[in-house]
Each structure stands twice: as C-alpha cells, then as structure tokens.
PDB file of C-alpha atoms in Angstrom:
ATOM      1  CA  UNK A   1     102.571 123.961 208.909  1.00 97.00           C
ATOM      2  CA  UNK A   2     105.384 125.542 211.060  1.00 98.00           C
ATOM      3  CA  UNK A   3     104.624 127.386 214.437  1.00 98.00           C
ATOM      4  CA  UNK A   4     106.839 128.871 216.628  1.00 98.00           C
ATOM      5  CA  UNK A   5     106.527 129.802 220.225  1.00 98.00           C
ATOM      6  CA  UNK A   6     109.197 131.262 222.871  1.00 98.00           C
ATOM      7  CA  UNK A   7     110.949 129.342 226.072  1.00 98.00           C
ATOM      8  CA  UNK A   8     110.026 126.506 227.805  1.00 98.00           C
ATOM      9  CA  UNK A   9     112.336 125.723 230.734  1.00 97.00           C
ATOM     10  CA  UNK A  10     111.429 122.204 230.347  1.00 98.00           C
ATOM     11  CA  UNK A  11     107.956 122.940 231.248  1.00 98.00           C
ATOM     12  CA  UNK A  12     105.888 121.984 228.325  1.00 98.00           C
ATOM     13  CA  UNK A  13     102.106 122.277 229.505  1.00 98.00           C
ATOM     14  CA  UNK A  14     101.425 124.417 226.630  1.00 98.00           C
ATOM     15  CA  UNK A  15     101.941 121.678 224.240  1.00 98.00           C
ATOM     16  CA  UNK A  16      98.698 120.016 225.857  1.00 98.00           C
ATOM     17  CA  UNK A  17      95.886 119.207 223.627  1.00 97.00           C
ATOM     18  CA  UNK A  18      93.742 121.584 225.775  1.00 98.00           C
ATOM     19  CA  UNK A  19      96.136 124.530 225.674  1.00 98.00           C
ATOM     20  CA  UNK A  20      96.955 123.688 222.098  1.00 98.00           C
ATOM     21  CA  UNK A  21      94.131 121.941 220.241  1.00 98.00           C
ATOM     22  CA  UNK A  22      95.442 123.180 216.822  1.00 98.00           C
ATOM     23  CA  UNK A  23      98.057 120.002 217.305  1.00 98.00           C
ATOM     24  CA  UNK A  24      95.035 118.080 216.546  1.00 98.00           C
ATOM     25  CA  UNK A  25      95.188 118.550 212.544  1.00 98.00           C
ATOM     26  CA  UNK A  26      99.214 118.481 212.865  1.00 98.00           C
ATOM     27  CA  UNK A  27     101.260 115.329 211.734  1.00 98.00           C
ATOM     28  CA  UNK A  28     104.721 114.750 212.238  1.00 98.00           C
ATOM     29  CA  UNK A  29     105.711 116.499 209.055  1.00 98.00           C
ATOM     30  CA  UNK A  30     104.475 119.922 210.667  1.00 98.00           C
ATOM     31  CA  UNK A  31     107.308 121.522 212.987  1.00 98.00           C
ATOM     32  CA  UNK A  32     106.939 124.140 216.546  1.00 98.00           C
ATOM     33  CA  UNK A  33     109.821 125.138 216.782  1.00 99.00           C
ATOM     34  CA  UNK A  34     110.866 126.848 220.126  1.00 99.00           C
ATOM     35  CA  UNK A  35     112.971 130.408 220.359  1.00 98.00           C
ATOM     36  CA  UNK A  36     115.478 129.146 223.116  1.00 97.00           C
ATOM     37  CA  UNK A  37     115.173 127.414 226.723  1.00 97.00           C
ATOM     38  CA  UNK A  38     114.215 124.189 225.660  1.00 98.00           C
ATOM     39  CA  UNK A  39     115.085 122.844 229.015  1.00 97.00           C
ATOM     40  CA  UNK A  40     114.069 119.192 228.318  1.00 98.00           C
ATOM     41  CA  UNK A  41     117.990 117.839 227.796  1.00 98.00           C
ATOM     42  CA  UNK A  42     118.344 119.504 231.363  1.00 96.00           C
ATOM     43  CA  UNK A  43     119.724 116.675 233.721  1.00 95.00           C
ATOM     44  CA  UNK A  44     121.347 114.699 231.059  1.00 94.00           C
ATOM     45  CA  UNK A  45     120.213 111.414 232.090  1.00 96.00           C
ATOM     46  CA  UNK A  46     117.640 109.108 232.319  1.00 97.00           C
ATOM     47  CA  UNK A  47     115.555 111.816 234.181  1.00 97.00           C
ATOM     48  CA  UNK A  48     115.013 113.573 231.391  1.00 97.00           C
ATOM     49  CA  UNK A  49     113.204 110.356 229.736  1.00 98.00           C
ATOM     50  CA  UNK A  50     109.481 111.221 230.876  1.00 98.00           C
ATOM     51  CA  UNK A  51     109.218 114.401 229.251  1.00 98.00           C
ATOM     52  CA  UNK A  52     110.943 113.843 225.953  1.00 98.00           C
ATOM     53  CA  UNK A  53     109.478 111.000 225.581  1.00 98.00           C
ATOM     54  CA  UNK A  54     105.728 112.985 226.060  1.00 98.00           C
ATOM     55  CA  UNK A  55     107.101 115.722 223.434  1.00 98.00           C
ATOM     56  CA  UNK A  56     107.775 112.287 221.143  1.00 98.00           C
ATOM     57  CA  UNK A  57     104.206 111.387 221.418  1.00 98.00           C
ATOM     58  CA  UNK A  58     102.937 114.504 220.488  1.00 98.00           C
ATOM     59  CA  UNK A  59     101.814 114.564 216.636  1.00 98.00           C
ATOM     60  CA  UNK A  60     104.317 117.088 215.395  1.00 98.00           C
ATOM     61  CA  UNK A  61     107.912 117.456 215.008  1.00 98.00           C
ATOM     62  CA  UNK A  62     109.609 119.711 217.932  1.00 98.00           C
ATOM     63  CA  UNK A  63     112.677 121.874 217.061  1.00 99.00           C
ATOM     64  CA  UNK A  64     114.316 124.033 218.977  1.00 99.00           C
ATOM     65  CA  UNK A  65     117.165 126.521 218.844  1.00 98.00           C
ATOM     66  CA  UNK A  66     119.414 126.442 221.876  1.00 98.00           C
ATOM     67  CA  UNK A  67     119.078 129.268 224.540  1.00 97.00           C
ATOM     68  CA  UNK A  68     121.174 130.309 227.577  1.00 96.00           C
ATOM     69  CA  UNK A  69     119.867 128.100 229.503  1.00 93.00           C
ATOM     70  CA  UNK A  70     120.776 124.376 228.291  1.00 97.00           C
ATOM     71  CA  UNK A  71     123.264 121.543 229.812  1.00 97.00           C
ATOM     72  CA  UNK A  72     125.391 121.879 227.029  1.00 97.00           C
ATOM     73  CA  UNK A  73     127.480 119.228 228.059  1.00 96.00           C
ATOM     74  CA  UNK A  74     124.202 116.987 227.466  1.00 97.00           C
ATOM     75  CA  UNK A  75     123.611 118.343 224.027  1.00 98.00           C
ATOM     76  CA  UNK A  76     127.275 117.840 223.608  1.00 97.00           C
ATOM     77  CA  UNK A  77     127.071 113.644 223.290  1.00 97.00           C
ATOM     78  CA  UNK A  78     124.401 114.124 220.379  1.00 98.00           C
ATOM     79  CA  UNK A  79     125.730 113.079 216.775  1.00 97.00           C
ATOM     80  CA  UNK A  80     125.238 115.578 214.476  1.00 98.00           C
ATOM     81  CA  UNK A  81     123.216 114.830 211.077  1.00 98.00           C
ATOM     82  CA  UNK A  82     121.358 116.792 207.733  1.00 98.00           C
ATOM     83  CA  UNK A  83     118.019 118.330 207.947  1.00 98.00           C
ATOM     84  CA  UNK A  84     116.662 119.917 205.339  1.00 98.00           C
ATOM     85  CA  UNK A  85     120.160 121.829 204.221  1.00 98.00           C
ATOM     86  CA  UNK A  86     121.177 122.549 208.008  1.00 98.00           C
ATOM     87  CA  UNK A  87     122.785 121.040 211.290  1.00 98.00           C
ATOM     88  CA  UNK A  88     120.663 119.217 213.995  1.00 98.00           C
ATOM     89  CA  UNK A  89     120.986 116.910 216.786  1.00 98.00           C
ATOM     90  CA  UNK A  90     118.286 114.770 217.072  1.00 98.00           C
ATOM     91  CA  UNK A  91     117.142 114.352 220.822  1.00 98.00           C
ATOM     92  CA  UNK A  92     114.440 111.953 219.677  1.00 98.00           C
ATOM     93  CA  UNK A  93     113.076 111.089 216.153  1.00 98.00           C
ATOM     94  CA  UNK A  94     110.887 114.029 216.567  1.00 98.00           C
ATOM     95  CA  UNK A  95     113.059 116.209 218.443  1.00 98.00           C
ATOM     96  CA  UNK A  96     115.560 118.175 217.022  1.00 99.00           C
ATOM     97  CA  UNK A  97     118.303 121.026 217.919  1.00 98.00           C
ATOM     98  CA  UNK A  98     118.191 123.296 215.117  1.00 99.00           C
ATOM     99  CA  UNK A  99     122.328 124.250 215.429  1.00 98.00           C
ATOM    100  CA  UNK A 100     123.915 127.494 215.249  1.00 98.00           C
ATOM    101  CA  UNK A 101     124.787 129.615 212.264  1.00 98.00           C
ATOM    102  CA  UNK A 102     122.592 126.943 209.962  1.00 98.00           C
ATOM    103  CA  UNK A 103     120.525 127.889 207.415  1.00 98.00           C
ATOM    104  CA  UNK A 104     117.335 125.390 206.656  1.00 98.00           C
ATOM    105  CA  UNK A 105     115.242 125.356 203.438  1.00 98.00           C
ATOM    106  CA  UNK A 106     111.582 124.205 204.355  1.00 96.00           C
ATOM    107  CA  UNK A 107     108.848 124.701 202.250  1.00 92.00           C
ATOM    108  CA  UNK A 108     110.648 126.946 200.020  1.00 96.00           C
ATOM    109  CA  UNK A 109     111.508 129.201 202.892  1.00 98.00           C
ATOM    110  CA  UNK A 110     114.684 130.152 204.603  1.00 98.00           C
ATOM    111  CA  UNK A 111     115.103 129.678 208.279  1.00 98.00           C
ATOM    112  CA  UNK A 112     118.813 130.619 209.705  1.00 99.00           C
ATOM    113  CA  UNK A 113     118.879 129.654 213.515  1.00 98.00           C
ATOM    114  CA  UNK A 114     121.541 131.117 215.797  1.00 98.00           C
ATOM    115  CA  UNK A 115     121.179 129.939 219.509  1.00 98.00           C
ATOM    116  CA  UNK A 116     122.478 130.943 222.435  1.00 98.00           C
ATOM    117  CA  UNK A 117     122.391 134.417 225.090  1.00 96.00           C
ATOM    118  CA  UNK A 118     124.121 135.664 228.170  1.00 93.00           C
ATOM    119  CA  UNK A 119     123.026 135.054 230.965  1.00 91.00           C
ATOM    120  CA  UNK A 120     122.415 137.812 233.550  1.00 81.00           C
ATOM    121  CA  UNK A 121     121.747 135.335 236.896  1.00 79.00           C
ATOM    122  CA  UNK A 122     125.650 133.731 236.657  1.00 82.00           C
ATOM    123  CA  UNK A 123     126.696 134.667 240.324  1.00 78.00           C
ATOM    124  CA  UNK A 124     123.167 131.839 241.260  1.00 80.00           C
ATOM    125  CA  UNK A 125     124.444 129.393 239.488  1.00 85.00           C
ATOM    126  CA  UNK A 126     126.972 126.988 239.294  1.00 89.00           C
ATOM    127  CA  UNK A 127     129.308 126.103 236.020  1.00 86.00           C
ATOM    128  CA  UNK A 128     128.388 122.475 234.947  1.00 85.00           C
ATOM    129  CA  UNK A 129     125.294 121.937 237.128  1.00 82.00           C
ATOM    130  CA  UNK A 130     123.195 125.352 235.887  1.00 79.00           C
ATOM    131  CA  UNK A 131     125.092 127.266 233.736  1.00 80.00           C
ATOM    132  CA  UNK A 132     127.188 126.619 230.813  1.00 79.00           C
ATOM    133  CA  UNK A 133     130.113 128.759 228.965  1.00 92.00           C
ATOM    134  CA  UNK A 134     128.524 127.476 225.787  1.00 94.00           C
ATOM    135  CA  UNK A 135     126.155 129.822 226.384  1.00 95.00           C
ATOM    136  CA  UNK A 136     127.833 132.229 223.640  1.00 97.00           C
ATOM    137  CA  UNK A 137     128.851 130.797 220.558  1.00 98.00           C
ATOM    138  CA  UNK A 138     132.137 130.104 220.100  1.00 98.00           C
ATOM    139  CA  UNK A 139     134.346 131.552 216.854  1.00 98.00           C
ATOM    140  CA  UNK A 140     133.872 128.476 214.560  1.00 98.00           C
ATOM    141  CA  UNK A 141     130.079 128.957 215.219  1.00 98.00           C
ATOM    142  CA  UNK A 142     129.968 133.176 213.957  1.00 98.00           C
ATOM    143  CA  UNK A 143     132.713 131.523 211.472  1.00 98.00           C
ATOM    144  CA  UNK A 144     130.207 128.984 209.981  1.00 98.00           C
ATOM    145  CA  UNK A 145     126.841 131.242 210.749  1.00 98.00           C
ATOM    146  CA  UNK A 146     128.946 134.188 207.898  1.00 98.00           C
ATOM    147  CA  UNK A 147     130.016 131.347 205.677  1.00 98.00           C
ATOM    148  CA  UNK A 148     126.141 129.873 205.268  1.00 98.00           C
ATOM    149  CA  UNK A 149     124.613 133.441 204.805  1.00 98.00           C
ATOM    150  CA  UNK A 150     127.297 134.194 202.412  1.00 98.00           C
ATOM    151  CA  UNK A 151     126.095 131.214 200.278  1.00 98.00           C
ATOM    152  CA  UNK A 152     122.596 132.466 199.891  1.00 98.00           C
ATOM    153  CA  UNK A 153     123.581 136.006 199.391  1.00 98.00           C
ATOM    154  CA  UNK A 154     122.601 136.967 203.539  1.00 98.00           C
ATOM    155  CA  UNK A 155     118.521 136.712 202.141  1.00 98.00           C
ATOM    156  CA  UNK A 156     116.436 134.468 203.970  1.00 98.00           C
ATOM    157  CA  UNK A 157     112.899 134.532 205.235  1.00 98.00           C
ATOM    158  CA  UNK A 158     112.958 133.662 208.823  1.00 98.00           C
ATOM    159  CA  UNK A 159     115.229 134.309 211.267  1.00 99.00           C
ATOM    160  CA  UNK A 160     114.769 131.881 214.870  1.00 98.00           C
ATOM    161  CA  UNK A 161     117.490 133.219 217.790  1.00 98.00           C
ATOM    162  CA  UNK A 162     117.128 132.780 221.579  1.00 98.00           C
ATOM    163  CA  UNK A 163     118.119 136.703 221.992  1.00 97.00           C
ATOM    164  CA  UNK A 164     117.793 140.038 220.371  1.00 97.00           C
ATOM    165  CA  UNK A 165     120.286 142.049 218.091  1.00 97.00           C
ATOM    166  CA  UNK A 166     121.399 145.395 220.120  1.00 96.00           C
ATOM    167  CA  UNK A 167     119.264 147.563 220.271  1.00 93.00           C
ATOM    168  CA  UNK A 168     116.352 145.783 219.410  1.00 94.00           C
ATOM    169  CA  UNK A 169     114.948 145.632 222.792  1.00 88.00           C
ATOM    170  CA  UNK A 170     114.323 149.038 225.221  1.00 76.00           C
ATOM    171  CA  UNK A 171     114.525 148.680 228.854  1.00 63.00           C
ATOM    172  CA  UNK A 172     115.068 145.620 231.114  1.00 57.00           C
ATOM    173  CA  UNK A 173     118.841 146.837 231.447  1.00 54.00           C
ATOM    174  CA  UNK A 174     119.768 143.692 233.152  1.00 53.00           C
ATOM    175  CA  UNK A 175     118.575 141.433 229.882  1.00 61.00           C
ATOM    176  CA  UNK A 176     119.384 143.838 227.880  1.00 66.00           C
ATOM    177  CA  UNK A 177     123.343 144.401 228.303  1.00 82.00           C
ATOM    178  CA  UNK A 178     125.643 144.253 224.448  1.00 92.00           C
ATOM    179  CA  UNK A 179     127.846 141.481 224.154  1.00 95.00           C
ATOM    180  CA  UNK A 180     129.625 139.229 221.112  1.00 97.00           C
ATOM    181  CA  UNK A 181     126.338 137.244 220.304  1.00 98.00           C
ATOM    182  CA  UNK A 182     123.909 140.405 220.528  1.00 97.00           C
ATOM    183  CA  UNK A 183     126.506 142.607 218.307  1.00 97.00           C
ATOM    184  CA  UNK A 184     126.751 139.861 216.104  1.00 98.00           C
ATOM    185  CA  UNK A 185     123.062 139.772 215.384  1.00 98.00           C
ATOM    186  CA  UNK A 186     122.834 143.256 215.203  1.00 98.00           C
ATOM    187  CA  UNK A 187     125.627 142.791 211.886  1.00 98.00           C
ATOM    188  CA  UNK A 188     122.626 140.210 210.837  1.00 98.00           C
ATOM    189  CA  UNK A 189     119.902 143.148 210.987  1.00 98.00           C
ATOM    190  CA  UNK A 190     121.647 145.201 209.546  1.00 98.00           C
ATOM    191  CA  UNK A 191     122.520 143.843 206.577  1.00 98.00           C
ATOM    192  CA  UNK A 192     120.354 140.784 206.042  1.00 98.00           C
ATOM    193  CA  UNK A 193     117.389 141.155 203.382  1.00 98.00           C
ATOM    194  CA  UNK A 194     114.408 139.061 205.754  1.00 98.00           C
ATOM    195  CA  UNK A 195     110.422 138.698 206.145  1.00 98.00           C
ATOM    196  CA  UNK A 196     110.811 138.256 210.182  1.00 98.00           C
ATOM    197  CA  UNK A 197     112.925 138.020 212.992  1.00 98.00           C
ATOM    198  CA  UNK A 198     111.193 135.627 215.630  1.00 98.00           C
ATOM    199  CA  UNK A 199     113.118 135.474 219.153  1.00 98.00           C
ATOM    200  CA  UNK A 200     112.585 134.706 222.592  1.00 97.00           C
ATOM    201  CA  UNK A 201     114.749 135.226 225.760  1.00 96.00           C
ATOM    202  CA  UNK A 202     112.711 138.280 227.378  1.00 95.00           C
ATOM    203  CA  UNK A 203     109.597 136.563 228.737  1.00 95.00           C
ATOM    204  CA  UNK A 204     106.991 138.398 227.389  1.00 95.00           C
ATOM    205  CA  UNK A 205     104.807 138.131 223.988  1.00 97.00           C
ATOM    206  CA  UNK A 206     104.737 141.574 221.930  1.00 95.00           C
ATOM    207  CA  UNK A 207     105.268 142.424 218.448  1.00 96.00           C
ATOM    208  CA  UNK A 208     108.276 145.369 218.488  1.00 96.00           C
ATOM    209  CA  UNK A 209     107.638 146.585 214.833  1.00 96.00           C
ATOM    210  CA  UNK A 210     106.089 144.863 212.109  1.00 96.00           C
ATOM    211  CA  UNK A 211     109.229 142.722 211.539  1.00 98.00           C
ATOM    212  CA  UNK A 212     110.775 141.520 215.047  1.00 98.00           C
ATOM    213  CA  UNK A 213     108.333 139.461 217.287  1.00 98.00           C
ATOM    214  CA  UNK A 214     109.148 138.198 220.520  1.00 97.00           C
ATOM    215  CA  UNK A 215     107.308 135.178 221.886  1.00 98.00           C
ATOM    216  CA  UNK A 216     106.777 133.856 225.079  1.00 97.00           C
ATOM    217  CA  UNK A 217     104.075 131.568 225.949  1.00 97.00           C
ATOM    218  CA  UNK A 218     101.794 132.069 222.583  1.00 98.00           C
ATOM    219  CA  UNK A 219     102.607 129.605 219.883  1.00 98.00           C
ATOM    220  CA  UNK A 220     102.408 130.792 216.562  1.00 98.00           C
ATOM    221  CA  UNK A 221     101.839 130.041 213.075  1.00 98.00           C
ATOM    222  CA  UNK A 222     103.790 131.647 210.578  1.00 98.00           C
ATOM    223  CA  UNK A 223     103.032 128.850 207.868  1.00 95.00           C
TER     224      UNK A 223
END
C-alpha cells in the first residue's frame, strides 16, 4: 500500500498509532510518502537522531520529496543509490529522499517526484541556518527531470511535488507568486498524460479538481 500525506516540519505526531492506526496492517514494504517539509534532517547532527530514529521504528517505509524548507547542506552528505528505477538518499533504512526529476516504477505505477518551492518568509531567515538556495532546483535537476519523462514518453500515473504548477492554485498571493520551478511544472501539466497530481506546500487539505489534490495533515491512500 502507498499513502501520501502533505508537510511535516519535523513534527511527526500524525504518524502515531492513535492518529494513524491504519499503520497497524502496514509492513515495511508499504511506503507514506510526504509532499515536501520533511523537516526531520533539520539540524544536521546528532539532534536529529531521536526522531528519525522513531520514524525507523515505525512499520512502514517513509519517503519524502524535498520541500522549501530542508537543510540542504544536511541532505547534501547523503550517498545517492537505486530505488525502484529512481534516485534516493537514504536517511535511514526506512527513510528515503525521493530526488528530483526521478521517475519510480512501484507496483506497476509511475511516480515522478520533483521537490523543492520558493520560499516567501526569506527576509526571517538566515542562509545556512533556515533557509537554503537549494530551495529551487538547479539546471542539471529540470535537465535530468526532461530527460526521465522523455524516456517514458512524459506518461506516468502519479505525480509527488512540494508546490503547485502556475496557476493551479487561486489566492494566497504571497504562496502563490510564478517562478522557474512553478513554470516548470506548469510545462509538466500541460503536456504530461497523468491519473493525479498530489502536492503539498499550501497548508491546507482540499481536492482542486478531480485530478490535483493538495494535502496537509490527512494521510492518504492512493494504493
């Protein structure tokens, strides 16, 4: 089974057997995978320990796409390695960075994962400490993200990002400003054949049509 739910900001009381009791018929080969803001490689030390090593003990796999809000220069020292056809860094055994622009074939379905957003609080925090310029994805990363769709003809079934394509989301102008990343994805919708779109990013849970959900808090099963 794969579930999906939105950011976390390193809080992760929602993965508690009370708040999620479906974890008790998961194993480790069933994945929740969360939309952006993992927040638990946050310090970059040994601080970090007591809650990754809780989300290890849990009885399913944890992915996560990178959002805006990562230390970046933490994720940085992680080897990279195969998962199922795409990139990952693996945080623990049972923790994994689903990377950018990768495409992973799971159960017969397609996932393609593309992390990252811009930030709209930069002038409150500081480069290195809260914020990261890795925060967009760089050229090699929209480079690699065309090449991989290319290869499976741009159809997939899934598609996990931290933010929204433009012009996917109404209101909330200060989340909601066009840049490289959210042009980018809007390319993606518009000429990607895909079931749905699953992204996180604007702190709420709604569907916005019957293709593009945006998650929050919920965790949901999509297989």
């Amino acid at each position: 089974m794969i579930y999906v739910t939105g950011d976390t900001h390193g809080n992760f009381e929602r993965f508690r057997p009370e708040y999620f009791p479906e974890q008790a018929k998961l194993t480790k080969n069933d994945i929740v995978i969360i939309a952006g803001d993992f927040g638990g490689v946050w310090i970059g030390d040994s601080r970090d320990d007591g809650s990754l090593d809780w989300l290890e003990s849990l009885p399913f796999t944890l992915a996560f796409v990178d959002g805006n809000h990562e230390n970046f220069d933490a994720l940085a020292a992680y080897p990279v390695e195969m998962w199922f056809g795409g990139k990952i860094q693996r945080i623990r055994p049972h923790i994994l960075h689903l990377m950018r622009g990768q495409i992973f074939e799971m159960d017969g379905y397609r996932f393609f994962t593309m992390g990252g957003a811009m930030s709209h609080d930069i002038r409150c925090r500081t480069e290195h400490v809260s914020w990261w310029r890795q925060e967009l994805p760089s050229g090699e990363e929209y480079a690699e993200a065309r090449q991989n769709l290319d290869r499976v003809g741009w159809e997939v079934n899934y598609i996990i990002t931290h933010c929204a394509a433009t012009g996917t989301i109404r209101g909330r102008k200060h989340y909601n400003r066009a840049n490289q990343l959210t042009d980018f994805l809007r390319e993606i919708r518009e000429k990607a054949r895909y079931d749905y779109w699953i992204f996180g990013h604007y702190h709420d849970n709604r569907m916005i049509d019957s293709t593009h959900i945006l998650l929050w808090e919920q965790i949901v099963q999509i297989i």
